[in-house]
Amino acid sequence: MVPRNRKTCAVLLGVSALLGTVLCAPYAAGAAPHAAPVEAVPNTDPGFLQVYDANVENLPTSTETCKGDWHDLMYYMRLQRYRPDIYLVQQLSGQDQLDLLLSRMEEHFGEKFEGVVAEANPKEGGGTCGPEKDYQTNAVIWRADRLELTLSQSPDNRWQAQYAPDPDQPAYCVNGTASRTKGVKALLHDRIADKDVTAASFHWPTQTNGGGTAACAVSNAGELSNELTEDGYGVADLFVAGGDTNRGASTHNGQDDWTDWYAATNADVGGAHGFRDAVYQGCGGDAVCAGENWSIQSDSGPRRIDFLFAREPGGTPADTSDTVVPDFDDADQADIALTGDDNQDLNYSDHRAVGSRVHY
């Protein structure tokens, strides 16, 4: 994982040997490697899948109202050991943008990727960063040479996150209507492991949406847990879910004052839903380390609102390892290492991604 504070990162290097987890970037910002970079290879190990999760903010470019350079994250992935087997994505504008992402992933990694979106043509109702974000949906992507789609058919492959429409009744939660908060799931067969995996991508309402996530996060966490095993998806040998909760793991980032939804979700802090949080496990259960691996900066400071969860059948948490939270600077440096150039003022998203090896 990649703490923003690089002094902290140096201290944590001693921990990484014990955890078997990448706690720091492969090289420091501003110092590209001297040798030609070694690019990621296909994962042929039957024991785990290489999984990433990211809110990609509608693939921002340098010409948009809210500028970005989304390819930087692709370059970062290319400098890791393995190519992504599964990529859980939030905030694409629809099927056309998914097709664009799949095409660019094929160019970056040299092999075919496939995917499914919650809504091919989402309803208008996105963010305030210009027309590029007017339409938002979520997607599951997989590496076609290893995984094949078994089941993901509308409408049973998707579900709507809940929100509180009445501020005077914050505990009254109902299904929302926004396309951006509709989750999607896919049942995939792993040809190498000869096992099945259910993968899901989700996005919960913001805290300002009628009480939104703060009021209904517990309900949304329970629904996520249930959706992974409903409608024929419960036959899997492994369940992975990634998404943007818009609600932190803790009330104060870096402390163990866990929010109610997170306490119910993370098995390692007693959560009944039985999920493993890849970042929390990678940090050895250390709340300070988990806080260092924030995913977004807000007016109130850093927050960890983007998660990669995994569990086995029966509610047993699945093991994760080699977890990374790609720093924006390190993604810039990966671009430079592979292309010789990068606009270092632009980030790949407002959200930092999470990647991990998820073990059967």
Short mmCIF file of C-alpha atoms in Angstrom, two decimals, residues 147-267:
data_model
loop_
_atom_site.label_atom_id
_atom_site.label_comp_id
_atom_site.label_asym_id
_atom_site.label_seq_id
_atom_site.Cartn_x
_atom_site.Cartn_y
_atom_site.Cartn_z
CA LEU A 147 -12.21 -15.70 -16.75
CA GLU A 148 -15.43 -16.29 -18.65
CA LEU A 149 -18.88 -14.93 -17.90
CA THR A 150 -21.35 -17.45 -16.49
CA LEU A 151 -24.15 -15.15 -15.34
CA SER A 152 -24.87 -11.41 -15.42
CA GLN A 153 -28.30 -10.76 -16.86
CA SER A 154 -30.49 -7.73 -16.25
CA PRO A 155 -32.42 -7.02 -14.10
CA ASP A 156 -31.24 -9.59 -11.52
CA ASN A 157 -27.57 -8.62 -11.92
CA ARG A 158 -28.09 -5.16 -10.44
CA TRP A 159 -29.53 -3.49 -7.37
CA GLN A 160 -30.21 0.04 -6.15
CA ALA A 161 -28.49 1.51 -3.10
CA GLN A 162 -30.71 3.09 -0.47
CA TYR A 163 -30.93 6.62 0.89
CA ALA A 164 -33.01 8.54 3.45
CA PRO A 165 -35.46 10.83 1.62
CA ASP A 166 -36.71 12.56 4.77
CA PRO A 167 -34.07 14.36 6.91
CA ASP A 168 -36.49 14.19 9.84
CA GLN A 169 -36.51 10.38 9.57
CA PRO A 170 -32.85 9.53 8.91
CA ALA A 171 -33.39 5.84 9.68
CA TYR A 172 -36.10 5.55 7.01
CA CYS A 173 -34.22 4.14 4.00
CA VAL A 174 -35.65 3.49 0.56
CA ASN A 175 -34.19 2.53 -2.80
CA GLY A 176 -32.79 5.49 -4.66
CA THR A 177 -33.39 6.29 -8.32
CA ALA A 178 -29.97 7.53 -9.45
CA SER A 179 -28.13 5.40 -12.00
CA ARG A 180 -24.83 6.15 -10.27
CA THR A 181 -25.91 4.24 -7.14
CA LYS A 182 -26.95 1.05 -8.90
CA GLY A 183 -24.60 -1.87 -8.21
CA VAL A 184 -23.80 -4.65 -10.69
CA LYS A 185 -22.55 -8.22 -10.25
CA ALA A 186 -21.19 -11.00 -12.46
CA LEU A 187 -20.60 -14.71 -11.91
CA LEU A 188 -17.33 -15.70 -13.58
CA HIS A 189 -15.65 -19.06 -14.14
CA ASP A 190 -11.90 -19.17 -13.55
CA ARG A 191 -10.48 -21.56 -16.14
CA ILE A 192 -7.08 -21.81 -14.44
CA ALA A 193 -8.37 -22.57 -10.94
CA ASP A 194 -11.53 -24.33 -12.19
CA LYS A 195 -13.50 -22.31 -9.66
CA ASP A 196 -16.22 -19.68 -9.77
CA VAL A 197 -16.12 -16.13 -8.47
CA THR A 198 -18.89 -13.58 -8.00
CA ALA A 199 -17.61 -10.04 -8.51
CA ALA A 200 -19.57 -6.86 -7.75
CA SER A 201 -19.11 -3.12 -8.16
CA PHE A 202 -21.14 -0.68 -6.05
CA HIS A 203 -21.50 3.06 -5.39
CA TRP A 204 -23.49 4.45 -2.45
CA PRO A 205 -25.17 7.89 -2.19
CA THR A 206 -23.27 10.90 -0.92
CA GLN A 207 -23.81 12.06 2.66
CA THR A 208 -25.65 15.16 1.45
CA ASN A 209 -28.25 13.16 -0.49
CA GLY A 210 -31.20 13.41 1.92
CA GLY A 211 -29.17 11.94 4.76
CA GLY A 212 -27.74 9.57 2.18
CA THR A 213 -24.96 7.25 3.08
CA ALA A 214 -24.55 8.42 6.66
CA ALA A 215 -28.09 7.33 7.41
CA CYS A 216 -28.38 4.23 5.28
CA ALA A 217 -24.87 2.78 5.12
CA VAL A 218 -25.77 -0.08 7.47
CA SER A 219 -28.70 -0.99 5.24
CA ASN A 220 -26.55 -0.75 2.10
CA ALA A 221 -23.84 -2.93 3.64
CA GLY A 222 -26.40 -5.59 4.47
CA GLU A 223 -27.86 -5.43 0.99
CA LEU A 224 -24.39 -5.78 -0.58
CA SER A 225 -23.78 -8.86 1.54
CA ASN A 226 -27.07 -10.39 0.47
CA GLU A 227 -26.80 -9.50 -3.22
CA LEU A 228 -23.58 -11.48 -3.63
CA THR A 229 -25.41 -14.72 -2.90
CA GLU A 230 -28.84 -14.03 -4.38
CA ASP A 231 -30.29 -14.66 -7.86
CA GLY A 232 -27.99 -17.60 -8.64
CA TYR A 233 -24.72 -15.87 -7.72
CA GLY A 234 -24.23 -17.71 -4.43
CA VAL A 235 -22.69 -20.82 -6.04
CA ALA A 236 -19.27 -19.15 -6.26
CA ASP A 237 -16.10 -20.30 -4.51
CA LEU A 238 -15.07 -16.68 -3.90
CA PHE A 239 -16.88 -13.35 -3.58
CA VAL A 240 -15.20 -9.99 -4.26
CA ALA A 241 -16.80 -6.57 -4.05
CA GLY A 242 -15.33 -3.15 -4.65
CA GLY A 243 -16.86 0.25 -4.44
CA ASP A 244 -17.22 3.81 -3.26
CA THR A 245 -19.18 3.97 0.00
CA ASN A 246 -19.09 7.77 0.40
CA ARG A 247 -18.81 6.94 4.09
CA GLY A 248 -15.53 6.43 5.93
CA ALA A 249 -14.38 3.32 7.71
CA SER A 250 -13.88 5.35 10.86
CA THR A 251 -15.31 8.56 12.26
CA HIS A 252 -11.80 10.04 12.47
CA ASN A 253 -9.45 8.84 9.75
CA GLY A 254 -6.58 6.80 11.18
CA GLN A 255 -8.43 5.84 14.37
CA ASP A 256 -10.34 2.69 15.28
CA ASP A 257 -13.62 4.48 16.03
CA TRP A 258 -15.25 2.41 13.31
CA THR A 259 -18.45 3.61 11.71
CA ASP A 260 -21.46 1.35 12.13
CA TRP A 261 -21.56 0.04 8.56
CA TYR A 262 -17.83 -0.79 8.61
CA ALA A 263 -18.05 -2.54 11.98
CA ALA A 264 -20.78 -4.72 10.49
CA THR A 265 -18.79 -5.46 7.31
CA ASN A 266 -15.16 -6.13 8.27
CA ALA A 267 -14.86 -9.58 9.86
#
